[in-house]
PDB file of C-alpha atoms and ligand atoms in Angstrom:
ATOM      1  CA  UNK A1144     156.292 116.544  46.594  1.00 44.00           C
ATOM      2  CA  UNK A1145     157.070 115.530  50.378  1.00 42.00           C
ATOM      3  CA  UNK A1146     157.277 118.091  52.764  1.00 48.00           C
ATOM      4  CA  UNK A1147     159.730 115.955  54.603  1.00 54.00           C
ATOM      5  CA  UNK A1148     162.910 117.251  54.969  1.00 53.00           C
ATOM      6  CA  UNK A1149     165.617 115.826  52.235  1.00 55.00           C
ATOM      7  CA  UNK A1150     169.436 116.914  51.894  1.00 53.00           C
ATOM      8  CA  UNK A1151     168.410 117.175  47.848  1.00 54.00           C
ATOM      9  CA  UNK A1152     165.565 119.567  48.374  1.00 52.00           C
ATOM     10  CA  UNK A1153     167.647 121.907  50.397  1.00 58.00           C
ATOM     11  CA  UNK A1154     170.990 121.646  48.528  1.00 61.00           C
ATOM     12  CA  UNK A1155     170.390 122.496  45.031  1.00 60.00           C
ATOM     13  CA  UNK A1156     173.849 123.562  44.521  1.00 66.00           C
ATOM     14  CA  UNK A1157     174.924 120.765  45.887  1.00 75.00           C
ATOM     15  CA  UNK A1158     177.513 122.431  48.759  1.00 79.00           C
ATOM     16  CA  UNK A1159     180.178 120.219  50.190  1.00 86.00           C
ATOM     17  CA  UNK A1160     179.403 118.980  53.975  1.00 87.00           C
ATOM     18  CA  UNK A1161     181.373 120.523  56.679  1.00 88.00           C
ATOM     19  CA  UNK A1162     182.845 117.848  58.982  1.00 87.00           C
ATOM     20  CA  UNK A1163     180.248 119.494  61.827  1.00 86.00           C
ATOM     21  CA  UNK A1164     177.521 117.032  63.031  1.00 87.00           C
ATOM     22  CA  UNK A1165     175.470 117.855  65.765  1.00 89.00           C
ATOM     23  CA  UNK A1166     172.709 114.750  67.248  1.00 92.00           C
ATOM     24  CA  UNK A1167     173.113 113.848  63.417  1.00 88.00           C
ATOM     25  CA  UNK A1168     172.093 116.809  61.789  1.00 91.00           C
ATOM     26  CA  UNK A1169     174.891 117.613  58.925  1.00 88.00           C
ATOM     27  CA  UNK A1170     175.937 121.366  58.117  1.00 88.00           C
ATOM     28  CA  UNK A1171     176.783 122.276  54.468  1.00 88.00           C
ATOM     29  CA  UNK A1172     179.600 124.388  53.530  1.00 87.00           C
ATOM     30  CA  UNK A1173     177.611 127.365  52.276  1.00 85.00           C
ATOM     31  CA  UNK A1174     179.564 130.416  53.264  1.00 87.00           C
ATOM     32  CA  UNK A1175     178.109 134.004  52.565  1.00 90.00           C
ATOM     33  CA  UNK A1176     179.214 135.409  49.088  1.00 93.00           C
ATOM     34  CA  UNK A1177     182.863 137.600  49.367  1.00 95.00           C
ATOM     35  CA  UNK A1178     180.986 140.661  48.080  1.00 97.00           C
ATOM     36  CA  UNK A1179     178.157 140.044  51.228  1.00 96.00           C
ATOM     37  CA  UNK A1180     181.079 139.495  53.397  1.00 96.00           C
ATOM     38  CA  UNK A1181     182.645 142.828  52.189  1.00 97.00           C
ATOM     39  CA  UNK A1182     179.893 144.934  52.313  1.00 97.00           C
ATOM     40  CA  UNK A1183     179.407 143.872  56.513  1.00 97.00           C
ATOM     41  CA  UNK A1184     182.970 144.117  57.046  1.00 97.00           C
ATOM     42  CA  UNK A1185     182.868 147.531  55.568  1.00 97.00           C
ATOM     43  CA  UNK A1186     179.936 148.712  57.448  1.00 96.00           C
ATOM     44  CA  UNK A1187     181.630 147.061  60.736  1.00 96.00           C
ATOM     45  CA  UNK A1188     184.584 149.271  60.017  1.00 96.00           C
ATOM     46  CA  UNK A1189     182.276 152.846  59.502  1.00 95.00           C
ATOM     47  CA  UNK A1190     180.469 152.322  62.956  1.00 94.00           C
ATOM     48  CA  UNK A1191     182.528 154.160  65.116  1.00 94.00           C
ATOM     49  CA  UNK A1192     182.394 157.115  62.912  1.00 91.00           C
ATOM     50  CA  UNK A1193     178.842 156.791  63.626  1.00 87.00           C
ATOM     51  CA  UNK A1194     179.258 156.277  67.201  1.00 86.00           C
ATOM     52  CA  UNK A1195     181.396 159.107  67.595  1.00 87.00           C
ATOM     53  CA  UNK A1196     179.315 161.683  65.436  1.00 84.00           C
ATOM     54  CA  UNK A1197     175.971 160.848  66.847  1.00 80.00           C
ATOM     55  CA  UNK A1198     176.892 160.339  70.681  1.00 80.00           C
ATOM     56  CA  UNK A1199     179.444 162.779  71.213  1.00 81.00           C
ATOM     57  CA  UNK A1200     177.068 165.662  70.840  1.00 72.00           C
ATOM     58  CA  UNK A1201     173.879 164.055  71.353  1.00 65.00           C
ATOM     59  CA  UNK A1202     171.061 166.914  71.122  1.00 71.00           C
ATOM     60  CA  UNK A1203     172.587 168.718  68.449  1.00 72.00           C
ATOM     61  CA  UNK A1204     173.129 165.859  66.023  1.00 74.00           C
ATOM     62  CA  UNK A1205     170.183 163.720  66.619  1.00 78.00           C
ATOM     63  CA  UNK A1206     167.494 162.918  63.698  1.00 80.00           C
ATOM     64  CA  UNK A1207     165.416 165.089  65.894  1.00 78.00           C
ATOM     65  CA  UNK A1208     167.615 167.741  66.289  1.00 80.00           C
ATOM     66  CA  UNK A1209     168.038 167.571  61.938  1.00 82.00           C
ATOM     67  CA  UNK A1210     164.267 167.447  61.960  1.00 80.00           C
ATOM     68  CA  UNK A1211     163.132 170.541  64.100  1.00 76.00           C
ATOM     69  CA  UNK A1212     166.382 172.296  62.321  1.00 81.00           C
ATOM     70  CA  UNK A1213     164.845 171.820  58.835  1.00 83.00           C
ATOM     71  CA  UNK A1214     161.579 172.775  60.383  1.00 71.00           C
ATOM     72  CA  UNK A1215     162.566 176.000  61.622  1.00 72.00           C
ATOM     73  CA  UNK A1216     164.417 176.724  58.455  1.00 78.00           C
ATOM     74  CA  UNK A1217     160.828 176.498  56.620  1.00 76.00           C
ATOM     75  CA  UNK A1218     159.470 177.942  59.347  1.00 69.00           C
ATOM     76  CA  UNK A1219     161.788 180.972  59.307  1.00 71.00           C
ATOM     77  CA  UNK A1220     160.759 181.410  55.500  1.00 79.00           C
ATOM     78  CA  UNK A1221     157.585 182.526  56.584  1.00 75.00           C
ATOM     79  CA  UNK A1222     159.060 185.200  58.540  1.00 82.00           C
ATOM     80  CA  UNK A1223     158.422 186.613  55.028  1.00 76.00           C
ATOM     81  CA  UNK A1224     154.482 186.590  55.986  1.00 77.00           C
ATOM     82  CA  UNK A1225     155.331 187.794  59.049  1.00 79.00           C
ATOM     83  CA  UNK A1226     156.190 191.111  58.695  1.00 86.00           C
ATOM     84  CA  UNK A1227     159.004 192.820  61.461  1.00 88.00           C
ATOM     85  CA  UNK A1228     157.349 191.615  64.574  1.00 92.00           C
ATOM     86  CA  UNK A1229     157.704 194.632  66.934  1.00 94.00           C
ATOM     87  CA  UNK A1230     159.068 193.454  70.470  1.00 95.00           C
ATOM     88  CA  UNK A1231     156.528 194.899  72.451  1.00 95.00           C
ATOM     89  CA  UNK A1232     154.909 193.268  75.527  1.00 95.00           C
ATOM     90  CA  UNK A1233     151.021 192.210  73.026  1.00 94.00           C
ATOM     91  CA  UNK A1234     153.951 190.490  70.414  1.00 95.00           C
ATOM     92  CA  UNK A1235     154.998 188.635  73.203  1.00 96.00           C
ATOM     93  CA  UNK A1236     152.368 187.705  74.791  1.00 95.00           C
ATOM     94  CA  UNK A1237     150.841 186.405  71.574  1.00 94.00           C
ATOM     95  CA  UNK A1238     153.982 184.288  70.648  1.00 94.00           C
ATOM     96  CA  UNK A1239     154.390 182.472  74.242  1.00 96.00           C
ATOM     97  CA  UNK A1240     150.769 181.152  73.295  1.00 93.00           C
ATOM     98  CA  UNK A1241     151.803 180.690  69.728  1.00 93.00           C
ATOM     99  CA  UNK A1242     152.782 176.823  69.315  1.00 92.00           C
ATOM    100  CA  UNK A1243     154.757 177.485  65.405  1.00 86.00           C
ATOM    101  CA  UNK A1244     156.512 180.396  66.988  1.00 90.00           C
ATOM    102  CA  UNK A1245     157.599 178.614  69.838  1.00 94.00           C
ATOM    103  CA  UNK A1246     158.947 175.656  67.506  1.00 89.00           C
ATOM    104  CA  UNK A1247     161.056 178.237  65.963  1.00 87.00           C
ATOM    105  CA  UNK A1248     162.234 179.896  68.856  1.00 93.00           C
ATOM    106  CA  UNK A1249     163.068 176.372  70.407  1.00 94.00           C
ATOM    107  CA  UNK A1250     165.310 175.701  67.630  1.00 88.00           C
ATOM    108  CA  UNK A1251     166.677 179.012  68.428  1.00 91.00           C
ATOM    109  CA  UNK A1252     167.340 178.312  71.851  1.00 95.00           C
ATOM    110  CA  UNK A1253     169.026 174.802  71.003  1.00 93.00           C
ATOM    111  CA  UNK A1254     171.568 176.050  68.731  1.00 89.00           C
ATOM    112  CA  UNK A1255     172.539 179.227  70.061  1.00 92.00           C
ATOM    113  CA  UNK A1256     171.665 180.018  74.010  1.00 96.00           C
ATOM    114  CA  UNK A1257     171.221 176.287  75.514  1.00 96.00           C
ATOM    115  CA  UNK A1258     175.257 175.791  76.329  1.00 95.00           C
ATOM    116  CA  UNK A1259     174.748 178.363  78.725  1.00 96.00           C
ATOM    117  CA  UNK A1260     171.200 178.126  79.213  1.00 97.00           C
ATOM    118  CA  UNK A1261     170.711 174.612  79.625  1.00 96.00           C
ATOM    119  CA  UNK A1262     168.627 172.503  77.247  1.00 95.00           C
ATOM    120  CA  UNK A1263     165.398 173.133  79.534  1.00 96.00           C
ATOM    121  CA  UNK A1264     166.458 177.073  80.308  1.00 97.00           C
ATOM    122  CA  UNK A1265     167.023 175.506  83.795  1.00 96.00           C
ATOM    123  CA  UNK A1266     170.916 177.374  83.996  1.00 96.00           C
ATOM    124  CA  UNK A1267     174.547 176.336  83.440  1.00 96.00           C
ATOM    125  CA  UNK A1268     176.268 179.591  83.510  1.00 95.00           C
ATOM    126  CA  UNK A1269     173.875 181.640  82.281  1.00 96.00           C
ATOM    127  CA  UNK A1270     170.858 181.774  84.921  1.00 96.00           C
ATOM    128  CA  UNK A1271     167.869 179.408  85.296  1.00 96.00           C
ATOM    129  CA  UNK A1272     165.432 181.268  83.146  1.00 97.00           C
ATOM    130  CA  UNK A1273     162.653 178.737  84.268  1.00 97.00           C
ATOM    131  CA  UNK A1274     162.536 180.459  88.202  1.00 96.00           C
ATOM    132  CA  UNK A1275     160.533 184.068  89.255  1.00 97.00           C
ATOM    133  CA  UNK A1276     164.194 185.639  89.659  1.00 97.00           C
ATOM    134  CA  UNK A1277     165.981 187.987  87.240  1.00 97.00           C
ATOM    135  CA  UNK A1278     169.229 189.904  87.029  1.00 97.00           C
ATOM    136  CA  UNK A1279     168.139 192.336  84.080  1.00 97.00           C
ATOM    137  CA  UNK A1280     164.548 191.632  83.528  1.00 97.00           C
ATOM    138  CA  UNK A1281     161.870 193.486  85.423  1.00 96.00           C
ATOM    139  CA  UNK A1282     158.911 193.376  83.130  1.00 96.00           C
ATOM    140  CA  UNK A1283     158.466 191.207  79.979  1.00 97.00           C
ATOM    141  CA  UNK A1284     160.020 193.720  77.048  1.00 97.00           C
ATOM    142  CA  UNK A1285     163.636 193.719  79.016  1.00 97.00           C
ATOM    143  CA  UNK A1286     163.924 190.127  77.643  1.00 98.00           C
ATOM    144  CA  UNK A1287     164.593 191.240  73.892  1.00 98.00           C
ATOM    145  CA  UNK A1288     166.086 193.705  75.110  1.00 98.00           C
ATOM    146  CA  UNK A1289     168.981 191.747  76.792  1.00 98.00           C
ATOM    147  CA  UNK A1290     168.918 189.258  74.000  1.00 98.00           C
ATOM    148  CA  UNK A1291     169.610 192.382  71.796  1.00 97.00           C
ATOM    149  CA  UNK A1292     172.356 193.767  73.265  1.00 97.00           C
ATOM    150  CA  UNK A1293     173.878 191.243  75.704  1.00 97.00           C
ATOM    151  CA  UNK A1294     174.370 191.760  79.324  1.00 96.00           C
ATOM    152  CA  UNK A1295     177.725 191.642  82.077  1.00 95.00           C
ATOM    153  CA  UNK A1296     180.330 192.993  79.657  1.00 95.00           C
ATOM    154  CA  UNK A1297     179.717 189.900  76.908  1.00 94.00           C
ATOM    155  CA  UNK A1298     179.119 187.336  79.555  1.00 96.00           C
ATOM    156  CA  UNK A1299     175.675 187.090  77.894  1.00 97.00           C
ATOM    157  CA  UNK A1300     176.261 187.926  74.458  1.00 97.00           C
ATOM    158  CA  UNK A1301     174.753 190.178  72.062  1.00 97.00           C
ATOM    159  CA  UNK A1302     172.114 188.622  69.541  1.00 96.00           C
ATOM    160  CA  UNK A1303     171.676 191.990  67.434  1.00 94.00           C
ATOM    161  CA  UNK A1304     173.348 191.197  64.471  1.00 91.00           C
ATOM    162  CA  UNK A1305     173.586 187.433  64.744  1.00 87.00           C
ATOM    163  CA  UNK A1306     169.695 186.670  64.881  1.00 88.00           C
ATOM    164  CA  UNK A1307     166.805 188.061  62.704  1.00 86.00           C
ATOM    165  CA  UNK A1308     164.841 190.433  64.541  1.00 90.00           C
ATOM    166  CA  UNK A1309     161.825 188.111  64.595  1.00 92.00           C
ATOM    167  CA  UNK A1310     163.861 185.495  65.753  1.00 91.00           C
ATOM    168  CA  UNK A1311     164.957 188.167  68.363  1.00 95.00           C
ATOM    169  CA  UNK A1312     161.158 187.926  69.688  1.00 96.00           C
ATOM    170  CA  UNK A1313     160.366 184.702  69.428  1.00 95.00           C
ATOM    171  CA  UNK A1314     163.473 183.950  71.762  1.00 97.00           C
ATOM    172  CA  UNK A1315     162.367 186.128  73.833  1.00 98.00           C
ATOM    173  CA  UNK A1316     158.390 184.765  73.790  1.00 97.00           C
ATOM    174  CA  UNK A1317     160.036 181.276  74.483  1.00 98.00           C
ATOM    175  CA  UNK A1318     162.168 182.304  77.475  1.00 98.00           C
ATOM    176  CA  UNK A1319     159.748 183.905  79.047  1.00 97.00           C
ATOM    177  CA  UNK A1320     157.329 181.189  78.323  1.00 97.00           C
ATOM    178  CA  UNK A1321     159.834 178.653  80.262  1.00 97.00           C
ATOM    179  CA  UNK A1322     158.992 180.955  83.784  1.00 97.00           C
ATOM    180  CA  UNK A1323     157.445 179.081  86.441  1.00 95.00           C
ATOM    181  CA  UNK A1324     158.503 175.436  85.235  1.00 96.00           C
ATOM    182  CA  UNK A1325     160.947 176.023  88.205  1.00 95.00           C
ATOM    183  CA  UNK A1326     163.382 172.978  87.003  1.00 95.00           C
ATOM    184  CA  UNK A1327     166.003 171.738  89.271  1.00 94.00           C
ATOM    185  CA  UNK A1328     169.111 174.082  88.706  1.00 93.00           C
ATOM    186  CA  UNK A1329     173.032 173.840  89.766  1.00 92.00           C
ATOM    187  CA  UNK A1330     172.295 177.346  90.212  1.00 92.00           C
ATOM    188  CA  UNK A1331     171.052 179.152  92.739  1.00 91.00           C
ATOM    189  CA  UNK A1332     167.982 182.095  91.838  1.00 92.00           C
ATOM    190  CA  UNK A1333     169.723 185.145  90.999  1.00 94.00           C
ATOM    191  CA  UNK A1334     168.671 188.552  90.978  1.00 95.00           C
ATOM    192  CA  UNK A1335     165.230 189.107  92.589  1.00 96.00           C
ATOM    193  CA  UNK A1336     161.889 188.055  91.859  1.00 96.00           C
ATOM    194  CA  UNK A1337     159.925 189.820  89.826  1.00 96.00           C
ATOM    195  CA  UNK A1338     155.837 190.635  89.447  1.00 95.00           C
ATOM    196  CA  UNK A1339     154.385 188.007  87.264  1.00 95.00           C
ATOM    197  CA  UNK A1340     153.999 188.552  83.443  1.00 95.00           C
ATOM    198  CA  UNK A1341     150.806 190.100  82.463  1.00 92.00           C
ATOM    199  CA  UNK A1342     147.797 188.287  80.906  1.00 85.00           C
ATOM    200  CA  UNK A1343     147.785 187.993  77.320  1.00 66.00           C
ATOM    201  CA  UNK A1344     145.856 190.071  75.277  1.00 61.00           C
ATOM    202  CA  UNK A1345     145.366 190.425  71.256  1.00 55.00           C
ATOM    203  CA  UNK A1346     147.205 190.236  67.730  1.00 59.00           C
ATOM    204  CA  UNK A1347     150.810 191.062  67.213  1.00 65.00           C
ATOM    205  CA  UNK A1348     152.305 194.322  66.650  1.00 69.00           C
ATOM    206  CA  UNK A1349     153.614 194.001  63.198  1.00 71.00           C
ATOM    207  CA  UNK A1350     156.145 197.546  61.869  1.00 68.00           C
TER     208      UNK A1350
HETATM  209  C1  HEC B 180     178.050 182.368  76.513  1.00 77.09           C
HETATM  210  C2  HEC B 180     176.950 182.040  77.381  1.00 77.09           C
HETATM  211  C3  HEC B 180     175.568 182.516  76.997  1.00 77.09           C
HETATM  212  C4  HEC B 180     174.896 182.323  75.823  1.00 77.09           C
HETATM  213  C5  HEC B 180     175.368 181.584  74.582  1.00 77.09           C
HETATM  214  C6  HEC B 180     173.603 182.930  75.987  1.00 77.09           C
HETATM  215  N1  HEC B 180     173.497 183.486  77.222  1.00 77.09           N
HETATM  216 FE1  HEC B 180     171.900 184.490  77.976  1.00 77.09          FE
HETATM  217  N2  HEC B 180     172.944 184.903  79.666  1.00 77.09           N
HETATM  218  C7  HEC B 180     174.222 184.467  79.955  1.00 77.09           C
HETATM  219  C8  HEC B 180     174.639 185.006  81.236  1.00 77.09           C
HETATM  220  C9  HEC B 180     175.969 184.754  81.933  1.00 77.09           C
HETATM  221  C10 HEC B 180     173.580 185.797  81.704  1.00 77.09           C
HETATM  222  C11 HEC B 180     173.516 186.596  83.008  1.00 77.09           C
HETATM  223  C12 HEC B 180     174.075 187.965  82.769  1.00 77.09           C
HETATM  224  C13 HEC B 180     174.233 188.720  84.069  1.00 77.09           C
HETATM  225  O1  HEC B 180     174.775 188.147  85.024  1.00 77.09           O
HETATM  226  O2  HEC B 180     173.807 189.885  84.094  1.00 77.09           O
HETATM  227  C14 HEC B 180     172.519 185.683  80.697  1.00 77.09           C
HETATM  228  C15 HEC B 180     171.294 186.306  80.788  1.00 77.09           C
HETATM  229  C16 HEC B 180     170.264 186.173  79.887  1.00 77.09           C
HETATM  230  C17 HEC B 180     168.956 186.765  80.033  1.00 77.09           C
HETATM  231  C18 HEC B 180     168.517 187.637  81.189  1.00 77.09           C
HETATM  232  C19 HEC B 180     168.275 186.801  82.408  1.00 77.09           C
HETATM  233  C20 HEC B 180     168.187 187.615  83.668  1.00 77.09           C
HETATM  234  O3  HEC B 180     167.973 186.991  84.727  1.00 77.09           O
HETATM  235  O4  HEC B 180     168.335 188.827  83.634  1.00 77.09           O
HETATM  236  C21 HEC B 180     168.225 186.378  78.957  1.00 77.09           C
HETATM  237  C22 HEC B 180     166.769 186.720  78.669  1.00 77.09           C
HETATM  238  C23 HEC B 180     169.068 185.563  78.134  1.00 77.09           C
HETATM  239  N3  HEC B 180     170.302 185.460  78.719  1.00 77.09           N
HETATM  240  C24 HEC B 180     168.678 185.004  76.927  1.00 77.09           C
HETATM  241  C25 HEC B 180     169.549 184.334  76.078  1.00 77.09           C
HETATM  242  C26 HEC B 180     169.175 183.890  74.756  1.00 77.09           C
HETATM  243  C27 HEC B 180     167.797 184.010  74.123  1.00 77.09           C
HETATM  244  C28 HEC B 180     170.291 183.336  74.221  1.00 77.09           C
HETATM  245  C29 HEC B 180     170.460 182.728  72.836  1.00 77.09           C
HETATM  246  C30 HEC B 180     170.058 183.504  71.704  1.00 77.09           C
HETATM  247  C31 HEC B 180     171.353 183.411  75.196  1.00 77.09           C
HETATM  248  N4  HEC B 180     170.855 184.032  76.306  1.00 77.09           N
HETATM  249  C32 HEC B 180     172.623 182.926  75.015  1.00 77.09           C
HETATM  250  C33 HEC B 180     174.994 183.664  79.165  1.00 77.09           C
HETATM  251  C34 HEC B 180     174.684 183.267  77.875  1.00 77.09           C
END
């Protein structure tokens, strides 16, 4: 066989010519099959679905988002293991170290604080939780404890009986692991600053 080109070789099917010629090269009529056309006009017509759903609400919806969401959701079965994690300032300590705990708590934090929060803690209309100043927190355990019950009349809600205790703590662990990243905030500080967190000591306190 030739490897030189020839309209035979490349036309078993024998397709009419279209009337195109370009520097004398012919072009067969050889459209794509109706069923090939369908399926692109089809997918053509779902894209803005698409468009809309993924890149209206960008952090929530994005394969990352559904990725750390699963996560936590197997992560949160081993709050079985676990045991009641007792919110006490060793607990905390040990879960702002704690990289699995923190995973959990960031999903947390992403589906349920960070419209007021900010996606990096850094403050919308809740306060910058990444600064050294505080409006209820003046040593580490008032953090659960204003996730727990809420603060200014409802203006920060009440987590008690929407969040697993556990979940409760790790929160807590991962807000007041985000102190002293100091992020850029249309906020100003609030509150007043407060002694830094003490130095981490052993295991968790587990009920
Ligand atoms: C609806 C908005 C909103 C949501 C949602 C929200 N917060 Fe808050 N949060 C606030 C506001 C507002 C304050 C400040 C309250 C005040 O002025 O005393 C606050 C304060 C706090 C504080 C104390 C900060 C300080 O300086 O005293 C912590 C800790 C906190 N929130 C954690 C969380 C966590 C964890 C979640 C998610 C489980 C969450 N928040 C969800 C609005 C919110």
């Amino acid at each position: 066989m030739s490897a030189q080109y020839s309209p035979e070789s490349s036309n078993p099917g024998e397709a009419p010519l279209t009337d195109h010629a370009y520097d004398g090269i012919m072009e067969y009529d050889n459209p794509t099959p109706g069923w090939w056309s369908l399926i692109f006009i089809v997918t053509v017509l779902l894209t803005p679905m698409y468009l809309v759903y993924f890149h209206s609400r960008p952090d929530e919806r994005s394969i990352l988002a559904a990725y750390d969401a699963s996560r936590a959701a197997n992560l949160r079965l081993k709050f079985g293991k676990m045991g009641t994690l007792v919110a006490d300032e060793r607990t905390l300590l040990k879960f702002m170290q704690d990289e699995e705990g923190l995973a959990i708590a960031r999903a947390t934090f992403l589906g349920n604080c960070s419209t007021c929060h900010g996606k990096e803690g850094e403050g919308i209309t809740g306060p910058n939780m990444t600064d050294d100043s505080y409006l209820n927190v003046k040593t580490l355990t008032d953090i659960p404890q204003v996730i727990r019950l809420g603060a200014k009349a409802g203006a920060m809600p009440a987590w008690e009986n929407r969040l697993h205790p556990n979940e409760i703590v790790l929160a807590a662990a991962y807000m007041a692991s985000l102190r002293g990243k100091n992020l850029p905030s249309t906020r100003p500080a609030e509150g007043t600053v407060i002694p830094p967190w003490p130095t981490a000591t052993t295991a968790p306190t587990v009920k």
